Short mmCIF file of C-alpha atoms and ligand atoms in Angstrom, two decimals:
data_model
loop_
_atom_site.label_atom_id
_atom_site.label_comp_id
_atom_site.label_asym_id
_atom_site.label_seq_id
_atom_site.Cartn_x
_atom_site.Cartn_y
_atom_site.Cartn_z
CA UNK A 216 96.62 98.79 43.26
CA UNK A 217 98.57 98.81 46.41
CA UNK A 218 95.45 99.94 48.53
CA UNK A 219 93.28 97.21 46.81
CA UNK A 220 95.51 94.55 48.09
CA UNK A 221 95.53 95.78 51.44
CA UNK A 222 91.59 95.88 51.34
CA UNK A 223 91.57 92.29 49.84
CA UNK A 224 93.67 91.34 52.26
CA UNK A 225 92.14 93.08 55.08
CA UNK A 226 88.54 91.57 53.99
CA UNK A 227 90.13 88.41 53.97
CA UNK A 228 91.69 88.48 57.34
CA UNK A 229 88.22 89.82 58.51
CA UNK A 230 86.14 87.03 57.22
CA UNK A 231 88.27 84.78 59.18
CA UNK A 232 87.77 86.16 62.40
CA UNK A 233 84.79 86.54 61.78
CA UNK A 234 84.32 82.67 61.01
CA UNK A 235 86.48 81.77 64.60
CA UNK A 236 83.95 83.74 66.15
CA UNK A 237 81.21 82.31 65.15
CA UNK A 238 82.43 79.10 65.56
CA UNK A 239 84.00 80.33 69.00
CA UNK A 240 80.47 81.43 70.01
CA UNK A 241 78.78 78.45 68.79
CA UNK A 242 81.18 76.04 70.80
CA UNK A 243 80.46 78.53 73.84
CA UNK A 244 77.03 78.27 73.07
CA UNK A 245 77.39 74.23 72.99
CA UNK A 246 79.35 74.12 76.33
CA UNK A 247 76.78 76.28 77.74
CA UNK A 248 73.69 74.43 76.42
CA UNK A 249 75.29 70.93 77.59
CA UNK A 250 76.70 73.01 81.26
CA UNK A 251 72.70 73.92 81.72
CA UNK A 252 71.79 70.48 81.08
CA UNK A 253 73.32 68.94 83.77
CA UNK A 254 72.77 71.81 85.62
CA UNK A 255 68.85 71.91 84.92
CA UNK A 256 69.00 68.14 86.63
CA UNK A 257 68.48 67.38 89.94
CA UNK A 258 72.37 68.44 90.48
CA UNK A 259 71.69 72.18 91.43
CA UNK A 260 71.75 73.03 94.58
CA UNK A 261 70.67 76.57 95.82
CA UNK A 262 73.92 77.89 96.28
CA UNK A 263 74.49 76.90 92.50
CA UNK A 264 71.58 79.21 91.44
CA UNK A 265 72.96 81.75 93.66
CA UNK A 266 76.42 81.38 92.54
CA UNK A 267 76.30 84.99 90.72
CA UNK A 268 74.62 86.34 93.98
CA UNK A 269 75.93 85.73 97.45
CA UNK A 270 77.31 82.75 99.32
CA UNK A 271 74.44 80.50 100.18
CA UNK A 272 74.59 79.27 104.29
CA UNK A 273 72.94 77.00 107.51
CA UNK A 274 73.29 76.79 110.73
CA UNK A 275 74.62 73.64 111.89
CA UNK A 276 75.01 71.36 114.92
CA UNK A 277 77.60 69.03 115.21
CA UNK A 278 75.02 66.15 114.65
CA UNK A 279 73.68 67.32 111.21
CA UNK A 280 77.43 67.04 109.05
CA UNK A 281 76.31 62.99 109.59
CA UNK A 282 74.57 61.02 106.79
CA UNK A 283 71.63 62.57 105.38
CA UNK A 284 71.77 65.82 106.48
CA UNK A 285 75.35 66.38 105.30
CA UNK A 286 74.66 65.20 102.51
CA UNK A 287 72.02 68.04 101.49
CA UNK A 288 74.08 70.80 103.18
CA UNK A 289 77.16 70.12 100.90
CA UNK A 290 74.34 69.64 97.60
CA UNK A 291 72.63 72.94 98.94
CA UNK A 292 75.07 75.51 100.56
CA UNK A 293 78.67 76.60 100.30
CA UNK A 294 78.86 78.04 103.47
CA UNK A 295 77.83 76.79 107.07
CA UNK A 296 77.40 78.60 110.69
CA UNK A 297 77.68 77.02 113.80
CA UNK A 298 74.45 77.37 115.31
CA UNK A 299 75.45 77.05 119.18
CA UNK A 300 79.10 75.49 119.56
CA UNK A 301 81.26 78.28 118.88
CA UNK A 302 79.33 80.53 121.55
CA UNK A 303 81.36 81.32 124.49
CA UNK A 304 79.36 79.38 126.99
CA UNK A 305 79.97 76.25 125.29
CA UNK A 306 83.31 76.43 124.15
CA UNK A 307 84.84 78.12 126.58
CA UNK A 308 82.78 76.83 129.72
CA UNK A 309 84.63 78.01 132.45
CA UNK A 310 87.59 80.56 133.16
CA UNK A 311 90.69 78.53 132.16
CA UNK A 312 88.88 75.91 130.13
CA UNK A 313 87.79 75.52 126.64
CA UNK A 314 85.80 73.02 125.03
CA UNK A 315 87.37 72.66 121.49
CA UNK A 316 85.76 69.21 120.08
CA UNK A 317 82.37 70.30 118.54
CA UNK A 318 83.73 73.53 116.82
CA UNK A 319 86.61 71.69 115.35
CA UNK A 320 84.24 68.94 113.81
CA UNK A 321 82.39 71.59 111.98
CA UNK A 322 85.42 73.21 111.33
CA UNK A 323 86.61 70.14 109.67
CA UNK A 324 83.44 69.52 107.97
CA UNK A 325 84.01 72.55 106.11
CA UNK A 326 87.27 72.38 105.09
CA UNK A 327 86.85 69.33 103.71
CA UNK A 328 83.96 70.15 102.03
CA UNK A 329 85.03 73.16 100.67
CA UNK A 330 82.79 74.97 102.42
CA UNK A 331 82.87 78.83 103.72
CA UNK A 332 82.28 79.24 107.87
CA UNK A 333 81.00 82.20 109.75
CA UNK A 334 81.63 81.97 113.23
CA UNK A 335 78.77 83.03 115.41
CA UNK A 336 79.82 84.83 118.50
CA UNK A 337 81.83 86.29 120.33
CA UNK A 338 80.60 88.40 122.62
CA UNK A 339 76.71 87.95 123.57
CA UNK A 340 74.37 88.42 126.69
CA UNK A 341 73.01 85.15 125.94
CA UNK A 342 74.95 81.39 126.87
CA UNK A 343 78.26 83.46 128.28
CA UNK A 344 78.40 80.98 130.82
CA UNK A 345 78.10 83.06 133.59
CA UNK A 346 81.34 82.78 135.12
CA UNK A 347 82.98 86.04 132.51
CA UNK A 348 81.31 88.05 134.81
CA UNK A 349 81.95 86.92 138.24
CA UNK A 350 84.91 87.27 140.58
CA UNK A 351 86.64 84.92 143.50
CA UNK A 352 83.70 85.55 145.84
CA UNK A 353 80.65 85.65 143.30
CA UNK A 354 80.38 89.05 142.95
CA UNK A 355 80.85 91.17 139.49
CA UNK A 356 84.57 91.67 138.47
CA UNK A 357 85.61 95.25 137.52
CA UNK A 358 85.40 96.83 134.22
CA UNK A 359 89.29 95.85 133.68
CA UNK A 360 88.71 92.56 134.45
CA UNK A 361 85.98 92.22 132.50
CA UNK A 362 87.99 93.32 129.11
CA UNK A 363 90.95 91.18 130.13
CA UNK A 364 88.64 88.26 129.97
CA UNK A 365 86.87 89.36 126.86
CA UNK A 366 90.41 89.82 125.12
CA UNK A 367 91.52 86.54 126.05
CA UNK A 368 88.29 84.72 125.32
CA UNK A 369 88.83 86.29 121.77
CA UNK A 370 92.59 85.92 121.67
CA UNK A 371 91.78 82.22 122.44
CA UNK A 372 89.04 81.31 120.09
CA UNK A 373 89.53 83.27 116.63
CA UNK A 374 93.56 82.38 115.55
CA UNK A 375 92.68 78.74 115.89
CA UNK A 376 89.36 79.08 112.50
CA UNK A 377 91.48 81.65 111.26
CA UNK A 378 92.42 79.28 108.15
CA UNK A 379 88.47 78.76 107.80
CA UNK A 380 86.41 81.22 109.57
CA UNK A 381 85.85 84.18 106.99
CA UNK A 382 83.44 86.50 109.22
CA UNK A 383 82.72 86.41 112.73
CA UNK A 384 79.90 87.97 114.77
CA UNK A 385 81.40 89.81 117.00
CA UNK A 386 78.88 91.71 118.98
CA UNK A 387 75.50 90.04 118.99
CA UNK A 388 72.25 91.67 119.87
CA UNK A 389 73.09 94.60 122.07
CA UNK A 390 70.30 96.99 121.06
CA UNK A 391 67.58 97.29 123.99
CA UNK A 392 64.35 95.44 123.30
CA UNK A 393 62.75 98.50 125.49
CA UNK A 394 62.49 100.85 122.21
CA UNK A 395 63.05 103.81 124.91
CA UNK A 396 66.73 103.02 125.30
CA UNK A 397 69.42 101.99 122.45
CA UNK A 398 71.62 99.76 124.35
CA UNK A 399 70.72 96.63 126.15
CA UNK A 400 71.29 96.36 129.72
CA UNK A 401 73.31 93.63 130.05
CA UNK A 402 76.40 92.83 132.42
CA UNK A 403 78.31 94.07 129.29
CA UNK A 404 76.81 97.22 129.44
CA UNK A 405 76.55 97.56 133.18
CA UNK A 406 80.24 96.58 133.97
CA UNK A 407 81.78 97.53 131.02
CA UNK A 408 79.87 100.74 129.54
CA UNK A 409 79.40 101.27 125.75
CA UNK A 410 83.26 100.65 125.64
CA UNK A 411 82.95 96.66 125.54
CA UNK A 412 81.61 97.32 122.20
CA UNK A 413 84.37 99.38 120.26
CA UNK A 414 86.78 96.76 122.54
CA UNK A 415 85.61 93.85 121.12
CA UNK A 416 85.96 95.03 117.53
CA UNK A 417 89.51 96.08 118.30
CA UNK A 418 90.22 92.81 120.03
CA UNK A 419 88.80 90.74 117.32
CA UNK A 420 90.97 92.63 114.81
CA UNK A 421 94.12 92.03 116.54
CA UNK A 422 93.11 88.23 116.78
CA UNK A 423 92.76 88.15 113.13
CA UNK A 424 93.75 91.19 110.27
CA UNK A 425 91.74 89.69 107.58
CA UNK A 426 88.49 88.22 108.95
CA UNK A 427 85.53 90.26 108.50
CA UNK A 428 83.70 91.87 111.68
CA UNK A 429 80.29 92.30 112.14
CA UNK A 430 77.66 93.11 114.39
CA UNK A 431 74.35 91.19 114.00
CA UNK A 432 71.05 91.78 115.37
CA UNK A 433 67.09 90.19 115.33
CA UNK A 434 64.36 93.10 114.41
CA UNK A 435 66.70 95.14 112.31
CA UNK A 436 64.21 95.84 109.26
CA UNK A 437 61.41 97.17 112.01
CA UNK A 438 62.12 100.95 112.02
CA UNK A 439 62.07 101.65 115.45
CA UNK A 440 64.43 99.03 116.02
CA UNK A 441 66.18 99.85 113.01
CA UNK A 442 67.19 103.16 113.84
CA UNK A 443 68.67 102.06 116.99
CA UNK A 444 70.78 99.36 115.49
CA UNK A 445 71.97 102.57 113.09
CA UNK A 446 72.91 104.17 116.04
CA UNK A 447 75.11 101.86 117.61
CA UNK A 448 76.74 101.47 114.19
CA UNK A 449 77.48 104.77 113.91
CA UNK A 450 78.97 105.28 117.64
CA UNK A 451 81.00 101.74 116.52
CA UNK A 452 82.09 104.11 113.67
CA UNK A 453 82.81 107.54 115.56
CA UNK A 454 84.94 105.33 117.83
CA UNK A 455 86.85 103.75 115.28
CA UNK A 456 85.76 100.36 115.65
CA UNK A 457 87.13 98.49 112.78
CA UNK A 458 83.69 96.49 111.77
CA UNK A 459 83.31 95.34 108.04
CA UNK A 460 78.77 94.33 108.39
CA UNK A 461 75.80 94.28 109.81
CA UNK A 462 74.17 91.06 110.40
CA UNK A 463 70.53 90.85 109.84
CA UNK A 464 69.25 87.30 111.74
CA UNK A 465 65.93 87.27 109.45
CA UNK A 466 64.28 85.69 111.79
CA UNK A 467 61.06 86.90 109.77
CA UNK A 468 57.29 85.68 109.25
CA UNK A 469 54.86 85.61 106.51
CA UNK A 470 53.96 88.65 108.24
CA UNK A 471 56.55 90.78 107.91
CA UNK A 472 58.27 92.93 107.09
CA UNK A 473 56.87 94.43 104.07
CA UNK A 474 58.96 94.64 100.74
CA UNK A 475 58.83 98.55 101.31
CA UNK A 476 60.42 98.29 105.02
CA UNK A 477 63.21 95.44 103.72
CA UNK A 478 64.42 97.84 100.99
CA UNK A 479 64.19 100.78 103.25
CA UNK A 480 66.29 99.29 105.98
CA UNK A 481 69.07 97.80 102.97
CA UNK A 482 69.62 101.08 102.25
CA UNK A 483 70.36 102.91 105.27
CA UNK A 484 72.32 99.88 106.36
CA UNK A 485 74.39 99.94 102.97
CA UNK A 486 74.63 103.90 103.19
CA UNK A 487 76.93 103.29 106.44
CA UNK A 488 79.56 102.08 103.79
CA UNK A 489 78.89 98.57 105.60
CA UNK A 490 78.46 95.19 103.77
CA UNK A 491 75.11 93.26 104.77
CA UNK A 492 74.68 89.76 105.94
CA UNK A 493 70.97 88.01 106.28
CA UNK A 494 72.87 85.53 108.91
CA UNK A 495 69.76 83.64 110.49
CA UNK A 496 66.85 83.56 107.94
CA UNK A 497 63.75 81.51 108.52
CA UNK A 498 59.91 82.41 107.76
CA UNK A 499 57.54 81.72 110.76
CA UNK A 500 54.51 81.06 109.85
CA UNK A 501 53.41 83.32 113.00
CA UNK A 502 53.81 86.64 114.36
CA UNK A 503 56.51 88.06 115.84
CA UNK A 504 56.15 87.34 119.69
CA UNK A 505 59.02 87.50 122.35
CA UNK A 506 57.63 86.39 125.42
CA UNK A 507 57.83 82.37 126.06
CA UNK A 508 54.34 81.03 126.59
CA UNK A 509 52.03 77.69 126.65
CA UNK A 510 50.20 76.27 123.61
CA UNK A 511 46.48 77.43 124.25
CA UNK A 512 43.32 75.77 123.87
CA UNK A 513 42.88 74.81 120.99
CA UNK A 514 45.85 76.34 119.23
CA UNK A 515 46.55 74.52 115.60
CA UNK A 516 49.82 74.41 114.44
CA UNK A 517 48.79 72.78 111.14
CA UNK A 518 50.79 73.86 107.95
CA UNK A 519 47.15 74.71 106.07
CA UNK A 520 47.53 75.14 101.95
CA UNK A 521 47.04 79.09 103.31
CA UNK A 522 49.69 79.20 104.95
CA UNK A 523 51.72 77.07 102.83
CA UNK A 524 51.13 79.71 99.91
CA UNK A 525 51.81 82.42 102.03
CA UNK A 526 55.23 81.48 103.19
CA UNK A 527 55.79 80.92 99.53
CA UNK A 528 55.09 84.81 98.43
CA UNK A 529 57.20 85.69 101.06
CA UNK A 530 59.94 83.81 100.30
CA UNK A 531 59.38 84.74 96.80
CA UNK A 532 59.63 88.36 97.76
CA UNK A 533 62.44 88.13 100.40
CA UNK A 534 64.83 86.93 97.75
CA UNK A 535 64.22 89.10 94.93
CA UNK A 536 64.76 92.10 97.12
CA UNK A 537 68.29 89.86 98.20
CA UNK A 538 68.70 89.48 94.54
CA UNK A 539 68.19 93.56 93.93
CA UNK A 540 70.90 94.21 96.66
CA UNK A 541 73.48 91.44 95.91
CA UNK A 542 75.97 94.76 95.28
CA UNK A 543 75.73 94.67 99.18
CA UNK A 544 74.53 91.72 100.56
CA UNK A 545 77.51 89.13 100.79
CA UNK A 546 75.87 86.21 102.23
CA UNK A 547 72.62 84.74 103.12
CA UNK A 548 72.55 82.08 105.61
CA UNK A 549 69.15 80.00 106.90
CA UNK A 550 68.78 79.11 110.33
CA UNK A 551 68.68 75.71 110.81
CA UNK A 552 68.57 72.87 107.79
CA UNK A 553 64.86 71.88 107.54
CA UNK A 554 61.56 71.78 109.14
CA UNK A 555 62.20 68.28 110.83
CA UNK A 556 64.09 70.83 113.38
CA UNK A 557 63.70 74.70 113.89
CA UNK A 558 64.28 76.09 116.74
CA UNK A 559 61.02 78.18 116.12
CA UNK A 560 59.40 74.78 116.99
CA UNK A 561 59.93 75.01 120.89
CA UNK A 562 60.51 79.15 120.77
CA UNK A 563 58.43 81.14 121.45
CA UNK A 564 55.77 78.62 122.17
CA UNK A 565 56.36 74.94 123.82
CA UNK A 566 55.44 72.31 121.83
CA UNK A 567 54.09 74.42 118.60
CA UNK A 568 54.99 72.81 115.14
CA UNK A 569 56.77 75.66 112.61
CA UNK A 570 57.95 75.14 109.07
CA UNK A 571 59.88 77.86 108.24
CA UNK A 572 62.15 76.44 105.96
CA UNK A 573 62.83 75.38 102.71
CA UNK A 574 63.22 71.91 103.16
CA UNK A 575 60.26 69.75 104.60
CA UNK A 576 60.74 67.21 107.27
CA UNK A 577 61.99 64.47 104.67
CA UNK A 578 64.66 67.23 103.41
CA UNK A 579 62.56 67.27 100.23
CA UNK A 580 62.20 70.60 98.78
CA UNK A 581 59.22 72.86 99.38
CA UNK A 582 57.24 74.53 96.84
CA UNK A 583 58.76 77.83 98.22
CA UNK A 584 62.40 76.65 97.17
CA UNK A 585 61.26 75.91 93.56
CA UNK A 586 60.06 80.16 94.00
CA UNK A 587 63.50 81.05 95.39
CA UNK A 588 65.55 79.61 92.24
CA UNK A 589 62.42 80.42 89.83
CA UNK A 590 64.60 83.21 88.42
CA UNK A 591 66.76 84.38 85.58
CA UNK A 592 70.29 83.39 86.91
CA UNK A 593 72.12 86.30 85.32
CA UNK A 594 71.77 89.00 87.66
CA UNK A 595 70.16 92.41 86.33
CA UNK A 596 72.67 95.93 87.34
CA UNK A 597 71.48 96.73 90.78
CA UNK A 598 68.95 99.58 90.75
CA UNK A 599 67.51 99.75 94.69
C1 GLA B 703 69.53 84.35 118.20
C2 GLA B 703 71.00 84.00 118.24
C3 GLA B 703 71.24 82.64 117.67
C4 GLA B 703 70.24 81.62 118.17
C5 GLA B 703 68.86 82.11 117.89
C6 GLA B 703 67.84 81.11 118.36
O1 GLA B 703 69.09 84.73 116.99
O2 GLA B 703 71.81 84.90 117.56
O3 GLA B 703 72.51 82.23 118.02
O4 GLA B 703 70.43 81.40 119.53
O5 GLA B 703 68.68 83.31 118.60
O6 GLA B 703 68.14 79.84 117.94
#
């Protein structure tokens, strides 16, 4: 009798729960329904499809967080790079002077905004300035010197973003473009040796315990250039450096690289033990050239239906690969806002129109956006 009771009474108490569940689930399944409703509106931006992915970033100037412009970074991103003011030739122009204004806008801009910041970089061969390297009399200052500088340059500019700035760049681009050699000779190298490397690391580290460290780089899917990149991560690791990522810029094409090569290259990269960054994406609708040179004869730089569909695959494809590695990948950041202004559209070629954005040159989305969030926003277990 005594068991029955406990049985009625343990039906009973099950049929309840299972009545708030169901009515749990369909309230759940209400706020969800009426969440993806305003959500399915115009409201979404991409870093609200991403949200279960990776922060979603641009590069910024101080004259795009004004009207329009700002007003589709804060719909679109949650996280915002200064594309040239917090380099050290601008911001720190000469020996005992810094130029604070610009960086601090953005700065601002993001705080208020809510936004995440990467700060983009420290220690470069590119717009240094020039003066790092000299002495008194013009010529090249010792190695000691050198470091001195570099430690106060660093001391100097990462304390004052620490409350905003979440990752720096701290060594950009120092891999040879000569695929004979792995380091690039620059006055880093030549003054310094490879030592200006692990330094810098261990000087940004000091400037800031919690800020994440990484080393970014342009060409880091091609192999070749790949497994150079790997090997100045690895001597960064022998020597102790204390870096948290690799940076890939992304400064792709609908050319390349192939799906094949980008998954190849996420996994060595990730088998370092290091997080990944895509820190500079755009899609050129041309290939890959480094020397500067003229518009020929001729030349079109009309953005044909052809090529319009092809940036459009490879967009498509560049992001579910991102999506696949999201385990690893911890932000994806475009370079530059949209194709009113690229940098691609004076580099390498004067005066040749690219679109290599998502955003046209009214900000309006491009057909290749609508591919990038054309996906199911759960993400699937990572299987690369
Ligand atoms: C490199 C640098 C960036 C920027 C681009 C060109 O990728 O890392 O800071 O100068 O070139 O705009």
């Amino acid at each position: 009798m005594k068991s029955i009771k406990i049985l009625q009474k343990s039906v009973f108490i099950l049929a309840i729960a299972a009545a708030f569940t169901a009515c749990k689930s369909s309230t759940d399944s209400e706020e969800k329904e009426a969440k993806s409703q305003t959500e399915d509106s115009s409201e979404m931006g991409l870093k609200d499809y991403y949200e279960d992915y990776f922060p979603m970033g641009v590069a910024v100037a101080p004259n795009s967080v004004k009207g329009k412009s700002a007003e589709l970074i804060k719909k679109e991103y949650n996280s915002i790079t200064p594309e040239n003011v917090m380099k050290m030739g601008p911001i720190h122009p000469e020996k005992d002077k810094f130029y604070w204004e610009d960086a601090d806008l953005l700065a601002e801009f993001a705080k208020e905004n809510n936004l995440k910041m990467r700060g983009h970089a420290l220690v470069w061969h590119q717009q240094t300035g020039g003066w790092i390297f000299k002495n008194e009399n013009g010529g090249k200052v010792s190695k000691e010197e050198l470091l001195k500088r570099m430690k106060n340059h660093i001391d100097s500019v990462v304390p004052r973003y620490s409350d905003i700035i979440y990752a720096w760049d701290v060594v950009n681009e120092a891999v040879a473009d000569d695929s004979t050699k792995v380091y690039r000779e620059s006055e880093w190298l030549e003054i310094a040796g490879k030592d200006f490397l692990v330094k810098a690391f261990e000087y940004a580290r000091e400037a800031d315990p919690n800020v994440k460290l990484f080393y970014n780089d342009y060409n880091a899917i091609i192999p070749e250039k790949r497994d150079r990149i790997i090997e100045l991560l690895k001597y960064l690791q022998q020597n102790n450096a204390p870096i948290d990522g690799v940076g890939i810029q992304a400064h792709w094409s609908i050319h390349s690289p192939s799906e094949e090569e980008l998954r190849e290259a996420l996994d060595l990269y990730s088998e370092l033990g290091l997080e990944i960054q895509i820190t500079e994406l755009d899609v050129s609708l041309y290939p890959w050239e480094k020397e500067r040179r003229e518009l020929k004869e001729g030349e079109s730089d009309e953005f044909t239906p052809e090529l319009e569909q092809k940036q459009i695959e490879a967009y498509d494809m560049f992001f579910r690969v991102f999506r696949d590695y999201k385990d690893v990948i911890t932000g994806v950041t475009f370079w530059n806002i949209s194709d009113r202004y690229s940098w691609l559209d004076t580099y390498p070629v004067a005066g040749r129109k690219n679109y290599p954005l998502l955003f046209d040159e009214n900000f309006e989305r491009k057909k290749a956006y609508e591919k990038v969030v054309e996906f199911e926003t759960q993400p699937e277990t990572k299987t690369p």
